[in-house]
Amino acid sequence: MFAALNKYRQAFLIGLQSNLVYRANFAVRGFFSLFHLVVVFILWGAAYAHAPTIGGFSFGQTLTYFLVMLVMQFFVGAFNEDYQISEDIRNGLINQFLLKPINYFLYRFSIFVAARLVTGVLILLPLLVALPLLKDYLTLPAESWRFALVIPAMVFSALIQFSIAYCFGMLTFWFLDIQGFVILSMAIESLLGGQMFPLDLMPEWIYRTAQCLPFYYQTYFPTAILTGRISDLGQVLQGLGIQLAWVLVLLGINQLLWTRGLRRHTAVGG
Amino acid sequence: MTRYLEIWLASARYSVTRTLMFRFDFFLWALVELFWMAVNLLLISVIYRHTDSVAGWNKYEMLLLVGTSLLVQRFLMGFFWSSLFEMGRNIRSGNFDFFLAQPGNVLFMASTRKLDPDGLMNSFVAMGVVAYAARQLGLQPSVLDISLYAVMILCGLIIHYSMLVITISLAFWLTSAQGIEGSYFTLAEFSRLPREAFKGVASIVFVWFLPVVIVSNAPARTLLRGFDPLWGLGLLAATLVWFSAAVIVFHRGLRRYTSASS
């Protein structure tokens, strides 16, 4: 058991090191994310000029929503894991995992956790710089259960994000180039994951439908818990249940795609 | 000049043939772009569900603005994106030698190698959005207005192209900075906002310093409120300045090119 854990601990440490090498890249990315916040600030600021509240929330609450969303993306979001996995398959690098007693999913997941630790901390730096400008707008609800329940929601969210990226990576067994699929899914995720706008502003029936889909649980759900867009505890607990169900379903799909894909795999290169 | 046109037509023919070979890719990418456009339009429709005016612009005026911004972006995607994206990769890997060896202007050769018919096809969708918004607003633009709009879209395309060339040229200096191309999309986001929404420092940076607001606002205003020479001249000046800057930055960078892989 400990030997097994040690294997993935090593993978985690390697992931930590290799991601620290690219810290400048992540910092640049974080810096440009601040530009996105500027767009949000200008657009929603102009929209709020004619409406004191939108969907029952003030401008400060909406801005806080987008800020928390950004932090969530850097802490639990999948970045380019799908491409990394795709490259491993294409280059034949996965061959070595087939010969060694190491689980590829867990290996990749360990590296993903390390990467998010690095990017999560890195996004906090530009935000700290911007804090004096933002602090007058930031407002979070005070209930302590929100801070307790957002942790499992973030863990499940990370699992969902990684699993979806892993699924797309697995498509390499069938398709030569997965970039189109990945960018299509990015569009769906940014919409139904609430990155474009808070989902509760959509017509009721679309919002209800979105709640049944895994994308809702990627970034919107933890963000909504923390920023008070989901008002009562019961709804949060119910959401956690659905989120866990999606985690299990996606893990199952991952396993299925892996075993099916390997049957097609010709182990060229490596 | 005609020689360059011939080269460009040859690249275009090659790209179309390539698209016919990879039909599935064509449909997939067309769908991807269509979906991203839909996401942007949805954002507008969601905001206007809750408010009537954003910086004095009503829903269909805003739709016309966003449509215009998407139109310029589609043209950029269709005509230049693939070539320029590869240019960044080639600079980093050392494969850029190939273009240096060609008998022609390096920037021209490198930026016209590949066309994306999917991006060009979606430009019709963007035009449709603009036409729909104009119809909803009851606009009756004259032939002159439409011609001016077209010229302004061309200026916008040149400006976006220049911005992208400058961003990608950074690869000459920062060989390790992968994904820097993505920063273009962040800047393009500002093009979907009306000029009136920018105040104070934001107005100085995004309206006066960076050409991101003028690119979409100038043509959109021409359709909405008629041609304003001030906006026209501003756009023309920005086009000249930014295109010159792109050429200078690119050639400065080229001097640093070592053709070694990093």
PDB file of N, CA, C and O in Angstrom, chain B residues 187-216:
ATOM      1  N   LEU B 187      -7.228  39.959 -25.737  1.00  0.00           N
ATOM      2  CA  LEU B 187      -7.349  41.338 -26.202  1.00  0.00           C
ATOM      3  C   LEU B 187      -8.578  41.507 -27.096  1.00  0.00           C
ATOM      4  O   LEU B 187      -9.250  42.531 -27.054  1.00  0.00           O
ATOM      5  N   ALA B 188      -8.867  40.455 -27.901  1.00  0.00           N
ATOM      6  CA  ALA B 188     -10.009  40.541 -28.814  1.00  0.00           C
ATOM      7  C   ALA B 188     -11.324  40.679 -28.046  1.00  0.00           C
ATOM      8  O   ALA B 188     -12.302  41.215 -28.569  1.00  0.00           O
ATOM      9  N   GLU B 189     -11.344  40.203 -26.796  1.00  0.00           N
ATOM     10  CA  GLU B 189     -12.563  40.308 -25.984  1.00  0.00           C
ATOM     11  C   GLU B 189     -13.023  41.757 -25.841  1.00  0.00           C
ATOM     12  O   GLU B 189     -14.221  42.037 -25.771  1.00  0.00           O
ATOM     13  N   PHE B 190     -12.048  42.670 -25.802  1.00  0.00           N
ATOM     14  CA  PHE B 190     -12.389  44.081 -25.616  1.00  0.00           C
ATOM     15  C   PHE B 190     -13.139  44.650 -26.820  1.00  0.00           C
ATOM     16  O   PHE B 190     -13.849  45.641 -26.709  1.00  0.00           O
ATOM     17  N   SER B 191     -12.950  43.989 -27.987  1.00  0.00           N
ATOM     18  CA  SER B 191     -13.602  44.480 -29.208  1.00  0.00           C
ATOM     19  C   SER B 191     -15.114  44.344 -29.144  1.00  0.00           C
ATOM     20  O   SER B 191     -15.822  44.920 -29.961  1.00  0.00           O
ATOM     21  N   ARG B 192     -15.599  43.541 -28.227  1.00  0.00           N
ATOM     22  CA  ARG B 192     -17.043  43.323 -28.176  1.00  0.00           C
ATOM     23  C   ARG B 192     -17.732  44.295 -27.232  1.00  0.00           C
ATOM     24  O   ARG B 192     -18.902  44.160 -26.943  1.00  0.00           O
ATOM     25  N   LEU B 193     -16.983  45.267 -26.725  1.00  0.00           N
ATOM     26  CA  LEU B 193     -17.574  46.229 -25.802  1.00  0.00           C
ATOM     27  C   LEU B 193     -17.742  47.579 -26.488  1.00  0.00           C
ATOM     28  O   LEU B 193     -16.896  47.987 -27.281  1.00  0.00           O
ATOM     29  N   PRO B 194     -18.844  48.297 -26.173  1.00  0.00           N
ATOM     30  CA  PRO B 194     -19.024  49.624 -26.762  1.00  0.00           C
ATOM     31  C   PRO B 194     -18.045  50.634 -26.170  1.00  0.00           C
ATOM     32  O   PRO B 194     -17.699  50.541 -24.986  1.00  0.00           O
ATOM     33  N   ARG B 195     -17.640  51.584 -26.979  1.00  0.00           N
ATOM     34  CA  ARG B 195     -16.663  52.577 -26.565  1.00  0.00           C
ATOM     35  C   ARG B 195     -17.111  53.318 -25.298  1.00  0.00           C
ATOM     36  O   ARG B 195     -16.317  53.634 -24.427  1.00  0.00           O
ATOM     37  N   GLU B 196     -18.416  53.579 -25.213  1.00  0.00           N
ATOM     38  CA  GLU B 196     -18.935  54.369 -24.089  1.00  0.00           C
ATOM     39  C   GLU B 196     -18.749  53.670 -22.739  1.00  0.00           C
ATOM     40  O   GLU B 196     -18.839  54.311 -21.696  1.00  0.00           O
ATOM     41  N   ALA B 197     -18.504  52.362 -22.763  1.00  0.00           N
ATOM     42  CA  ALA B 197     -18.357  51.635 -21.503  1.00  0.00           C
ATOM     43  C   ALA B 197     -16.984  51.877 -20.878  1.00  0.00           C
ATOM     44  O   ALA B 197     -16.777  51.610 -19.699  1.00  0.00           O
ATOM     45  N   PHE B 198     -16.051  52.400 -21.675  1.00  0.00           N
ATOM     46  CA  PHE B 198     -14.686  52.599 -21.169  1.00  0.00           C
ATOM     47  C   PHE B 198     -14.560  53.980 -20.547  1.00  0.00           C
ATOM     48  O   PHE B 198     -14.869  54.983 -21.178  1.00  0.00           O
ATOM     49  N   LYS B 199     -14.093  53.972 -19.290  1.00  0.00           N
ATOM     50  CA  LYS B 199     -13.940  55.264 -18.601  1.00  0.00           C
ATOM     51  C   LYS B 199     -12.554  55.321 -17.957  1.00  0.00           C
ATOM     52  O   LYS B 199     -11.961  54.289 -17.649  1.00  0.00           O
ATOM     53  N   GLY B 200     -12.060  56.527 -17.778  1.00  0.00           N
ATOM     54  CA  GLY B 200     -10.800  56.728 -17.046  1.00  0.00           C
ATOM     55  C   GLY B 200      -9.618  56.032 -17.696  1.00  0.00           C
ATOM     56  O   GLY B 200      -9.413  56.114 -18.906  1.00  0.00           O
ATOM     57  N   VAL B 201      -8.865  55.304 -16.852  1.00  0.00           N
ATOM     58  CA  VAL B 201      -7.646  54.632 -17.328  1.00  0.00           C
ATOM     59  C   VAL B 201      -7.976  53.632 -18.431  1.00  0.00           C
ATOM     60  O   VAL B 201      -7.254  53.516 -19.426  1.00  0.00           O
ATOM     61  N   ALA B 202      -9.083  52.898 -18.256  1.00  0.00           N
ATOM     62  CA  ALA B 202      -9.468  51.881 -19.243  1.00  0.00           C
ATOM     63  C   ALA B 202      -9.645  52.531 -20.608  1.00  0.00           C
ATOM     64  O   ALA B 202      -9.256  51.964 -21.631  1.00  0.00           O
ATOM     65  N   SER B 203     -10.188  53.742 -20.631  1.00  0.00           N
ATOM     66  CA  SER B 203     -10.401  54.442 -21.888  1.00  0.00           C
ATOM     67  C   SER B 203      -9.066  54.779 -22.548  1.00  0.00           C
ATOM     68  O   SER B 203      -8.906  54.639 -23.762  1.00  0.00           O
ATOM     69  N   ILE B 204      -8.104  55.215 -21.735  1.00  0.00           N
ATOM     70  CA  ILE B 204      -6.781  55.560 -22.291  1.00  0.00           C
ATOM     71  C   ILE B 204      -6.117  54.315 -22.871  1.00  0.00           C
ATOM     72  O   ILE B 204      -5.611  54.323 -23.999  1.00  0.00           O
ATOM     73  N   VAL B 205      -6.148  53.226 -22.105  1.00  0.00           N
ATOM     74  CA  VAL B 205      -5.435  52.017 -22.532  1.00  0.00           C
ATOM     75  C   VAL B 205      -6.115  51.359 -23.733  1.00  0.00           C
ATOM     76  O   VAL B 205      -5.470  51.076 -24.741  1.00  0.00           O
ATOM     77  N   PHE B 206      -7.415  51.119 -23.639  1.00  0.00           N
ATOM     78  CA  PHE B 206      -8.064  50.275 -24.642  1.00  0.00           C
ATOM     79  C   PHE B 206      -8.663  51.045 -25.813  1.00  0.00           C
ATOM     80  O   PHE B 206      -8.907  50.485 -26.866  1.00  0.00           O
ATOM     81  N   VAL B 207      -8.941  52.318 -25.621  1.00  0.00           N
ATOM     82  CA  VAL B 207      -9.478  53.090 -26.732  1.00  0.00           C
ATOM     83  C   VAL B 207      -8.349  53.809 -27.464  1.00  0.00           C
ATOM     84  O   VAL B 207      -8.286  53.798 -28.687  1.00  0.00           O
ATOM     85  N   TRP B 208      -7.430  54.415 -26.700  1.00  0.00           N
ATOM     86  CA  TRP B 208      -6.394  55.235 -27.333  1.00  0.00           C
ATOM     87  C   TRP B 208      -5.112  54.481 -27.584  1.00  0.00           C
ATOM     88  O   TRP B 208      -4.514  54.623 -28.649  1.00  0.00           O
ATOM     89  N   PHE B 209      -4.656  53.713 -26.595  1.00  0.00           N
ATOM     90  CA  PHE B 209      -3.351  53.061 -26.750  1.00  0.00           C
ATOM     91  C   PHE B 209      -3.454  51.774 -27.581  1.00  0.00           C
ATOM     92  O   PHE B 209      -2.837  51.663 -28.636  1.00  0.00           O
ATOM     93  N   LEU B 210      -4.265  50.835 -27.139  1.00  0.00           N
ATOM     94  CA  LEU B 210      -4.452  49.598 -27.913  1.00  0.00           C
ATOM     95  C   LEU B 210      -5.631  49.800 -28.868  1.00  0.00           C
ATOM     96  O   LEU B 210      -6.611  50.443 -28.501  1.00  0.00           O
ATOM     97  N   PRO B 211      -5.544  49.242 -30.077  1.00  0.00           N
ATOM     98  CA  PRO B 211      -6.610  49.522 -31.050  1.00  0.00           C
ATOM     99  C   PRO B 211      -7.785  48.561 -30.944  1.00  0.00           C
ATOM    100  O   PRO B 211      -8.484  48.328 -31.912  1.00  0.00           O
ATOM    101  N   VAL B 212      -8.024  47.988 -29.780  1.00  0.00           N
ATOM    102  CA  VAL B 212      -9.008  46.908 -29.689  1.00  0.00           C
ATOM    103  C   VAL B 212     -10.460  47.394 -29.750  1.00  0.00           C
ATOM    104  O   VAL B 212     -11.341  46.682 -30.201  1.00  0.00           O
ATOM    105  N   VAL B 213     -10.712  48.604 -29.303  1.00  0.00           N
ATOM    106  CA  VAL B 213     -12.087  49.103 -29.263  1.00  0.00           C
ATOM    107  C   VAL B 213     -12.469  49.716 -30.608  1.00  0.00           C
ATOM    108  O   VAL B 213     -13.545  49.451 -31.153  1.00  0.00           O
ATOM    109  N   ILE B 214     -11.550  50.474 -31.165  1.00  0.00           N
ATOM    110  CA  ILE B 214     -11.821  51.196 -32.416  1.00  0.00           C
ATOM    111  C   ILE B 214     -12.106  50.227 -33.568  1.00  0.00           C
ATOM    112  O   ILE B 214     -12.950  50.485 -34.431  1.00  0.00           O
ATOM    113  N   VAL B 215     -11.426  49.070 -33.545  1.00  0.00           N
ATOM    114  CA  VAL B 215     -11.558  48.066 -34.598  1.00  0.00           C
ATOM    115  C   VAL B 215     -13.006  47.679 -34.884  1.00  0.00           C
ATOM    116  O   VAL B 215     -13.414  47.549 -36.029  1.00  0.00           O
ATOM    117  N   SER B 216     -13.797  47.501 -33.824  1.00  0.00           N
ATOM    118  CA  SER B 216     -15.179  47.070 -34.018  1.00  0.00           C
ATOM    119  C   SER B 216     -16.146  48.242 -33.918  1.00  0.00           C
ATOM    120  O   SER B 216     -17.166  48.284 -34.603  1.00  0.00           O
TER     121      SER B 216
END
